CSV table of C-alpha atoms and ligand atoms in Angstrom, one decimal:
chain,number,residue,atom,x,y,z
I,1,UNK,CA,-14.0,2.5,17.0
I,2,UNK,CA,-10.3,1.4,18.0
I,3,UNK,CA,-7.3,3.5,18.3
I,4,UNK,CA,-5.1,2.8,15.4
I,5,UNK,CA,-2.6,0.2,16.6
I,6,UNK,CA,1.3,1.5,17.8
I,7,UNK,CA,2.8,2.3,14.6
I,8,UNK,CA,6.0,0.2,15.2
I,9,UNK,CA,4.4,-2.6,17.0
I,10,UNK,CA,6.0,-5.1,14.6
I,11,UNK,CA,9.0,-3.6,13.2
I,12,UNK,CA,11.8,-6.2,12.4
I,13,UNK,CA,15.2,-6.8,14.1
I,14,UNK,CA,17.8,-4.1,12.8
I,15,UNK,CA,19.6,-6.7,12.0
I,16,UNK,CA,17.6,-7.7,8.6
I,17,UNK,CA,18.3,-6.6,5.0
I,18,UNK,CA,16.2,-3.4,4.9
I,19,UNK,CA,12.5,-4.4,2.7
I,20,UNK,CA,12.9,-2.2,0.1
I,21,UNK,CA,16.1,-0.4,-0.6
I,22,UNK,CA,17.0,2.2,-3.3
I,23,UNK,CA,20.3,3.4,-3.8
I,24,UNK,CA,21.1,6.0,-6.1
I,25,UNK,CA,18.1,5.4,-8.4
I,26,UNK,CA,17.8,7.8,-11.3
I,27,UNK,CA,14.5,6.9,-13.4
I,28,UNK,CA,14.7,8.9,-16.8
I,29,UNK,CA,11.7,8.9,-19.5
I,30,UNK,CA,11.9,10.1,-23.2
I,31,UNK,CA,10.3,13.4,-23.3
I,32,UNK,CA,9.2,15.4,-26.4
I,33,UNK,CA,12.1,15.8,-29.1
I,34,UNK,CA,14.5,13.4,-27.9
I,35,UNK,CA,14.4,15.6,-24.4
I,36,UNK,CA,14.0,13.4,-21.2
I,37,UNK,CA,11.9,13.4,-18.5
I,38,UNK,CA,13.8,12.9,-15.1
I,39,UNK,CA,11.2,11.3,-13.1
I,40,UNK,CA,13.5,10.5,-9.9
I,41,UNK,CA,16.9,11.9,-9.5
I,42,UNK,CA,19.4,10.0,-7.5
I,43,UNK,CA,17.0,8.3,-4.7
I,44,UNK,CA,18.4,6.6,-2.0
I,45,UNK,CA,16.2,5.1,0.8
I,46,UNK,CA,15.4,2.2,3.0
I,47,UNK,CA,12.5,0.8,4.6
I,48,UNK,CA,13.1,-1.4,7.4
I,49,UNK,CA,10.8,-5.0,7.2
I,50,UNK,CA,7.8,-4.7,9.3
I,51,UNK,CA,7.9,-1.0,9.0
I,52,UNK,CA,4.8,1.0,7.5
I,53,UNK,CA,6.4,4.1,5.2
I,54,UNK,CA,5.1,7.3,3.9
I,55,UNK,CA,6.2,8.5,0.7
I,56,UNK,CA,5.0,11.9,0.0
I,57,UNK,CA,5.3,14.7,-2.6
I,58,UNK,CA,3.1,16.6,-4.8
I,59,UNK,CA,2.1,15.7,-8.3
I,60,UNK,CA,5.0,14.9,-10.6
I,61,UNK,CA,7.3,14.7,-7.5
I,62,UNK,CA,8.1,11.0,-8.9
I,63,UNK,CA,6.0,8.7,-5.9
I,64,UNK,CA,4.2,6.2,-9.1
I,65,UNK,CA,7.3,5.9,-10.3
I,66,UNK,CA,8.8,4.9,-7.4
I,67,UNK,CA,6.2,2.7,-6.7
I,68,UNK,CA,6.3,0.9,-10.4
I,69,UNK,CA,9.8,0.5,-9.3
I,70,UNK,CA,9.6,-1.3,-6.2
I,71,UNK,CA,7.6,-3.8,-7.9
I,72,UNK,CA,9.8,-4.8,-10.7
I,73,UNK,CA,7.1,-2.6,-13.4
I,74,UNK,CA,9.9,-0.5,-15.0
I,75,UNK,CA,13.8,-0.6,-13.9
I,76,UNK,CA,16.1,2.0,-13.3
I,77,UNK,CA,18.2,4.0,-15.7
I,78,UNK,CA,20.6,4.3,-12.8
I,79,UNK,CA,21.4,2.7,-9.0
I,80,UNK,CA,19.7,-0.3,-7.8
I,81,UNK,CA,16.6,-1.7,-6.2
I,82,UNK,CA,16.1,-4.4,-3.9
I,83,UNK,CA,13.1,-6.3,-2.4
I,84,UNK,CA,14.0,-8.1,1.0
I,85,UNK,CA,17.7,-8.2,0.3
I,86,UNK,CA,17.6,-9.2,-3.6
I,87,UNK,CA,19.0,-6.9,-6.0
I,88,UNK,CA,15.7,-6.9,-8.7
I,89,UNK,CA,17.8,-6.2,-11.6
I,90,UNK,CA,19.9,-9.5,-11.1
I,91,UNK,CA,16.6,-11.8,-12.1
I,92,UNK,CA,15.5,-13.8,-14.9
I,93,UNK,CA,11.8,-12.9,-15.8
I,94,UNK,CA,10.7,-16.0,-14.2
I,95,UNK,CA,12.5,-15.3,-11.0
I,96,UNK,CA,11.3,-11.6,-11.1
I,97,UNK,CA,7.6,-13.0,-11.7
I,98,UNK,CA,7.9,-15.1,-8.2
I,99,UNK,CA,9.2,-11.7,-6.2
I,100,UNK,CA,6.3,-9.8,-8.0
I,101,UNK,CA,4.4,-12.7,-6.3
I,102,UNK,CA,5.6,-11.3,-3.2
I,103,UNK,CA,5.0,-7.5,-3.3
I,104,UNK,CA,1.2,-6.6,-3.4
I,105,UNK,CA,-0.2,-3.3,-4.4
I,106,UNK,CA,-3.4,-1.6,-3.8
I,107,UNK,CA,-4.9,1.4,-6.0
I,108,UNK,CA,-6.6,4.4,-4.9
I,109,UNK,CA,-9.6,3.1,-7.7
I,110,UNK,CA,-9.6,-0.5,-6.4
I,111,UNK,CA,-9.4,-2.3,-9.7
I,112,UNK,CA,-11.5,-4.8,-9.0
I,113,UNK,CA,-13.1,-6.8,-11.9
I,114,UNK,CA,-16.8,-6.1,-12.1
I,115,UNK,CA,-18.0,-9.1,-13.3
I,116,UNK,CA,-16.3,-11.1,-10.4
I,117,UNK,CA,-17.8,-11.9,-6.9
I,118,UNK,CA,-15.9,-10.4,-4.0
I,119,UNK,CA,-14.6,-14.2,-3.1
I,120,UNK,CA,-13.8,-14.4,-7.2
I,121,UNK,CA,-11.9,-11.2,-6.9
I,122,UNK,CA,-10.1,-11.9,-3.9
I,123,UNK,CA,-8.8,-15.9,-5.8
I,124,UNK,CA,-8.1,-13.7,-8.8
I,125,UNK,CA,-4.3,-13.8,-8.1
I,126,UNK,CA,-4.3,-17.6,-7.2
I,127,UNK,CA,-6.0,-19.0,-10.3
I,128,UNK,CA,-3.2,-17.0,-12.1
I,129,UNK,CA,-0.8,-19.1,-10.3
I,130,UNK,CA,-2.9,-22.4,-11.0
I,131,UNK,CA,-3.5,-22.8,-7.6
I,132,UNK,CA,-6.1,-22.6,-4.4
I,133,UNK,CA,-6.4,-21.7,-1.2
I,134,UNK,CA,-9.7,-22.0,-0.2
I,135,UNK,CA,-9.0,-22.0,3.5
I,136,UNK,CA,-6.9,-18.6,3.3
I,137,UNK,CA,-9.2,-16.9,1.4
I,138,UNK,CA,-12.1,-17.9,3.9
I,139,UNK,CA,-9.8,-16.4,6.6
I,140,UNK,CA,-8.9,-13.2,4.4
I,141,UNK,CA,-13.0,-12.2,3.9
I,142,UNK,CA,-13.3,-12.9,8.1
I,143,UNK,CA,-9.8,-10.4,8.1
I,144,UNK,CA,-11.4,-7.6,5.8
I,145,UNK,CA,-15.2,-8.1,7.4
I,146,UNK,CA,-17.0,-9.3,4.3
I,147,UNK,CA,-17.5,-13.1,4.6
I,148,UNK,CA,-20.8,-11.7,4.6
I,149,UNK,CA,-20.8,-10.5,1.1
I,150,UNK,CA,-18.6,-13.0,-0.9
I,151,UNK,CA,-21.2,-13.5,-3.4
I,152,UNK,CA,-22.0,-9.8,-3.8
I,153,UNK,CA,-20.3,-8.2,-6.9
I,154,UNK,CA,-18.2,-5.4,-6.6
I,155,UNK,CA,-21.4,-2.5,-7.7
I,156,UNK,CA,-23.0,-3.3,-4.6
I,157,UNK,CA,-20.4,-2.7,-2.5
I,158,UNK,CA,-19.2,0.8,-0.7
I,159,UNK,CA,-16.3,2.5,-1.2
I,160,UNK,CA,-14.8,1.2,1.8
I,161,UNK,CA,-16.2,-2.2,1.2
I,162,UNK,CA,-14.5,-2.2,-2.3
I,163,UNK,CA,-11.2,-1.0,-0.4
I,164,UNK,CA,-11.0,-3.9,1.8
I,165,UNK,CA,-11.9,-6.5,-1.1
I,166,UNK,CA,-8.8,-4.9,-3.0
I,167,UNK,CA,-6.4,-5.1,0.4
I,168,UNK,CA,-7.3,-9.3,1.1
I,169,UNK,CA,-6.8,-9.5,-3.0
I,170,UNK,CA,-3.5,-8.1,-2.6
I,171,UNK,CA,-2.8,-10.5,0.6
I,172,UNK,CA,-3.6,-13.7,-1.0
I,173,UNK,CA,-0.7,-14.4,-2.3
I,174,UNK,CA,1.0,-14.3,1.0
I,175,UNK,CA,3.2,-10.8,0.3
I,176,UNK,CA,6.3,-9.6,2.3
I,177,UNK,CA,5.5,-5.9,1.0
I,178,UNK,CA,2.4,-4.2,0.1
I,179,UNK,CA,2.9,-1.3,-1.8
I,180,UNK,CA,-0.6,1.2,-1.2
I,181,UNK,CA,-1.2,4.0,-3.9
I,182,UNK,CA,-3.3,6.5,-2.5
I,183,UNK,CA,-5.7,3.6,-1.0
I,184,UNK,CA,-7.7,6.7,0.6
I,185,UNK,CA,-7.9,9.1,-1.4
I,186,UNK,CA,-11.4,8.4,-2.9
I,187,UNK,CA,-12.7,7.7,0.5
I,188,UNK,CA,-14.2,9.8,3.6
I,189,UNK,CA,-13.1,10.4,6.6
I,190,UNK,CA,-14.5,7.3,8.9
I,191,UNK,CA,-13.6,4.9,6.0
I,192,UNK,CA,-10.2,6.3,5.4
I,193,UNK,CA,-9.5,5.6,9.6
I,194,UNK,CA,-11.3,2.0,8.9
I,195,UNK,CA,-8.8,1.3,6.0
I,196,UNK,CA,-6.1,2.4,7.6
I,197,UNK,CA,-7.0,0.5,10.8
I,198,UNK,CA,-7.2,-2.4,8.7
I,199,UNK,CA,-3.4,-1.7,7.3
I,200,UNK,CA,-2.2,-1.3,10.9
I,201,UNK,CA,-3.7,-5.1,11.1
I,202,UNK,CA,-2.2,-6.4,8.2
I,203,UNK,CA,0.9,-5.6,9.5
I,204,UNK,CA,0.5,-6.7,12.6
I,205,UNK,CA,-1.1,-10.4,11.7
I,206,UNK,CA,1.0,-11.0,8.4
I,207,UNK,CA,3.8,-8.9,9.4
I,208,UNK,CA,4.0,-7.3,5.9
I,209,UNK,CA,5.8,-4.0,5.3
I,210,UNK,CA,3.7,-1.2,4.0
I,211,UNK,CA,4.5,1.4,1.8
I,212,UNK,CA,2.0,3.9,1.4
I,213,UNK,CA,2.1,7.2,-1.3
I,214,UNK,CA,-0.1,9.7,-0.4
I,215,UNK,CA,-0.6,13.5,-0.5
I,216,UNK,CA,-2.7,13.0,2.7
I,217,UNK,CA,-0.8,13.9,5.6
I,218,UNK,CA,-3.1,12.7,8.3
I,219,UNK,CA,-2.6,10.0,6.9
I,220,UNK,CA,1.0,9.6,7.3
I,221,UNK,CA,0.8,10.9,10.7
I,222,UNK,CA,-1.9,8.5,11.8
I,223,UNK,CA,-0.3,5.4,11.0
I,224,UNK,CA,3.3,6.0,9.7
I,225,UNK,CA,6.7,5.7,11.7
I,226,UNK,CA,8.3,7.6,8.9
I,227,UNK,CA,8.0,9.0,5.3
I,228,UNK,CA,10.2,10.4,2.8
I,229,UNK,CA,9.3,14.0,1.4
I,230,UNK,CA,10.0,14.2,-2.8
I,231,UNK,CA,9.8,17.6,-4.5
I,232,UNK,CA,10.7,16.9,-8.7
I,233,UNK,CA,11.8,13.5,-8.3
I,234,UNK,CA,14.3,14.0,-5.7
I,235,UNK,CA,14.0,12.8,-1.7
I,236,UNK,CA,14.8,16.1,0.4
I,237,UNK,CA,14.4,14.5,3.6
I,238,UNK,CA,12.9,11.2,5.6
I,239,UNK,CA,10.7,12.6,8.4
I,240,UNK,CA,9.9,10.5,11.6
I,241,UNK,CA,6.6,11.4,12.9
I,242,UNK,CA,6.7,12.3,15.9
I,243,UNK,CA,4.0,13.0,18.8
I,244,UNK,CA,1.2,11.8,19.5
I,245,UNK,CA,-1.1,10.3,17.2
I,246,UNK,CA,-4.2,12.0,16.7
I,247,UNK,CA,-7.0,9.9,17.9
I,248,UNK,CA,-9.9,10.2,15.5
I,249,UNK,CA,-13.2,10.6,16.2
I,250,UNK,CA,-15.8,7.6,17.1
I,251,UNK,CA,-18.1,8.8,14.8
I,252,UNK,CA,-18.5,11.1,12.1
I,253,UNK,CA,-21.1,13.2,13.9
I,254,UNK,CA,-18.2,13.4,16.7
I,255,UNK,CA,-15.7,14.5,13.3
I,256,UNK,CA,-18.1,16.6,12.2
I,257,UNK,CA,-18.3,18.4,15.6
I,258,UNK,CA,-14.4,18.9,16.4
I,259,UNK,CA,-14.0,20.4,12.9
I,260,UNK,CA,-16.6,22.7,12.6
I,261,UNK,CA,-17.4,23.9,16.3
I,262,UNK,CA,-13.8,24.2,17.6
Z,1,ATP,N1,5.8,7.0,-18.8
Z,1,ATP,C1,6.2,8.2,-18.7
Z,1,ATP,N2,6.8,8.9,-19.7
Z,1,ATP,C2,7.2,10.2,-19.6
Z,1,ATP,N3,7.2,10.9,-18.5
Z,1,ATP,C3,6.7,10.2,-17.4
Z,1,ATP,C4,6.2,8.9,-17.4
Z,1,ATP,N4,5.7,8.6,-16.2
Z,1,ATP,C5,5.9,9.7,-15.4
Z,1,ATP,N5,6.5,10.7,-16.1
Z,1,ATP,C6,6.9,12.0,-15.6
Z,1,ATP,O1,7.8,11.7,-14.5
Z,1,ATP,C7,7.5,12.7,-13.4
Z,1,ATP,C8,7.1,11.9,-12.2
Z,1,ATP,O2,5.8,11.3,-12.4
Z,1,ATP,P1,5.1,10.4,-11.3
Z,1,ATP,O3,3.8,9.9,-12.0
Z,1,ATP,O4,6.0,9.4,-10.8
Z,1,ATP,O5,4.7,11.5,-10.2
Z,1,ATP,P2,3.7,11.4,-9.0
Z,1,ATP,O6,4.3,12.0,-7.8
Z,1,ATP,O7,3.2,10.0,-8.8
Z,1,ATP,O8,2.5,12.3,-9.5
Z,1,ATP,P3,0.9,12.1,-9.2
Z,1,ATP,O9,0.7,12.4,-7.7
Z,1,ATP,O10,0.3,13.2,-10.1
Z,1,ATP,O11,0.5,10.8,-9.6
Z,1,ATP,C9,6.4,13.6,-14.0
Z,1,ATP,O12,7.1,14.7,-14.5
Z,1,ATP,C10,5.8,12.8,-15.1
Z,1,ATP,O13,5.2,13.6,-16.1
């Protein structure tokens, strides 16, 4: 098994606009009673193109709804957000459809459709668009390993397997920002390194900027330059990991070992 790739291998000029930026987003929600729910409180952060981010927090600390932001889902009650330089609340619904075209997001349950071959799932996004790409999607199955299994359905697939369908799915339509919600947390150990191998590659090849939630973090530290901390919707800090990564295990005998006989 590989050594995760250099975590900043590819990250853009400082010269570009900044991937994603908040500044000063406030996200309320109607609570019970008229009260409301403050689900991020005055966020301001940027990720730099190229880069692979951490966002991290605890449950409720506000990381799906700063995800569902980033994406154009739900808009701010306050401050703005911006995709590779563009302001999201300045476009018409078509226009914000064709930058949703260009952020990808991956789940932590896959969401793949069951009735759909892997090469099916992975088109899913296209024929939505009207269009093909039979080419690219015969090069994003050789990316994720499974040109071997295009014609499997999702049920007889792994975890991991199911993962890596999700991750070319979300590439197909050629995205300058994946956006990864929890993408390991139902995996093990070996296929959580595999998966996030794979991200490290994405990035590298397609030069996409990755931005990863996660309670996980080795998993922040084995692949992240930075990450931003949130405790009840707020950012308290942006950490760069430092030191060296972590090297994990060739196998998960070899995992298995260092954990329980050092
Ligand atoms: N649609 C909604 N309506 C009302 N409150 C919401 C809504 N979505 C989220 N919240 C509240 O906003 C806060 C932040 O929620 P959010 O789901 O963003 O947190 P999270 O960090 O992703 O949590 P988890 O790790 O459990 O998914 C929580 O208090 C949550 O209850």
């Amino acid at each position: 098994m590989p050594a995760l790739a250099a975590p900043d291998a590819a990250a853009a000029s400082p010269a570009s606009a900044p991937a994603v930026e908040f500044a000063g987003v406030t996200k309320h929600y109607g609570g019970p009673a008229g009260s409301a729910v403050v689900a991020l409180d005055d966020v301001s952060l940027a990720v730099e193109a190229g880069e692979i981010f951490g966002i991290l927090g605890e449950s409720g600390a506000g990381k799906s709804t700063l995800l569902r932001l980033c994406n154009g889902l739900e808009s701010p009650s306050a401050g703005r957000v911006s995709v590779e330089g563009t302001d999201l609340s300045t476009l018409s619904k078509a226009r914000l459809a064709a930058m949703r075209r260009r952020i990808g997001v991956v789940f932590q349950g896959f969401n793949l459709l069951g009735n759909r071959t892997v090469r099916q799932n992975i088109e899913l996004p296209l024929k939505l668009q009207r269009t093909r790409d039979r080419e690219f999607v015969d090069q994003l199955l050789d990316f994720v390993s499974l040109s071997h299994r295009a014609g499997n359905y999702p049920a007889q697939l792994s975890g991991g397997e199911k993962q890596r369908v999700a991750i070319a799915r979300s590439l197909v339509t050629r995205p300058g920002v994946l956006l990864c919600d929890e993408p390991t947390s139902a995996l093990d150990t070996q296929t959580t390194h595999d998966i996030l191998n794979l991200l490290v590659h994405t990035r590298d090849r397609f030069g996409t900027t990755i931005v990863i939630v996660t309670h996980e973090l080795d998993v922040v530290k084995a692949i992240c330059r930075r990450a931003a901390v949130f405790e009840g919707g707020r950012l308290r800090e942006t950490l760069t990991v430092r030191g060296e990564r972590r090297e994990k295990p060739e196998s998960y005998l070899e995992h298995a070992r260092s954990v329980l006989l050092s």
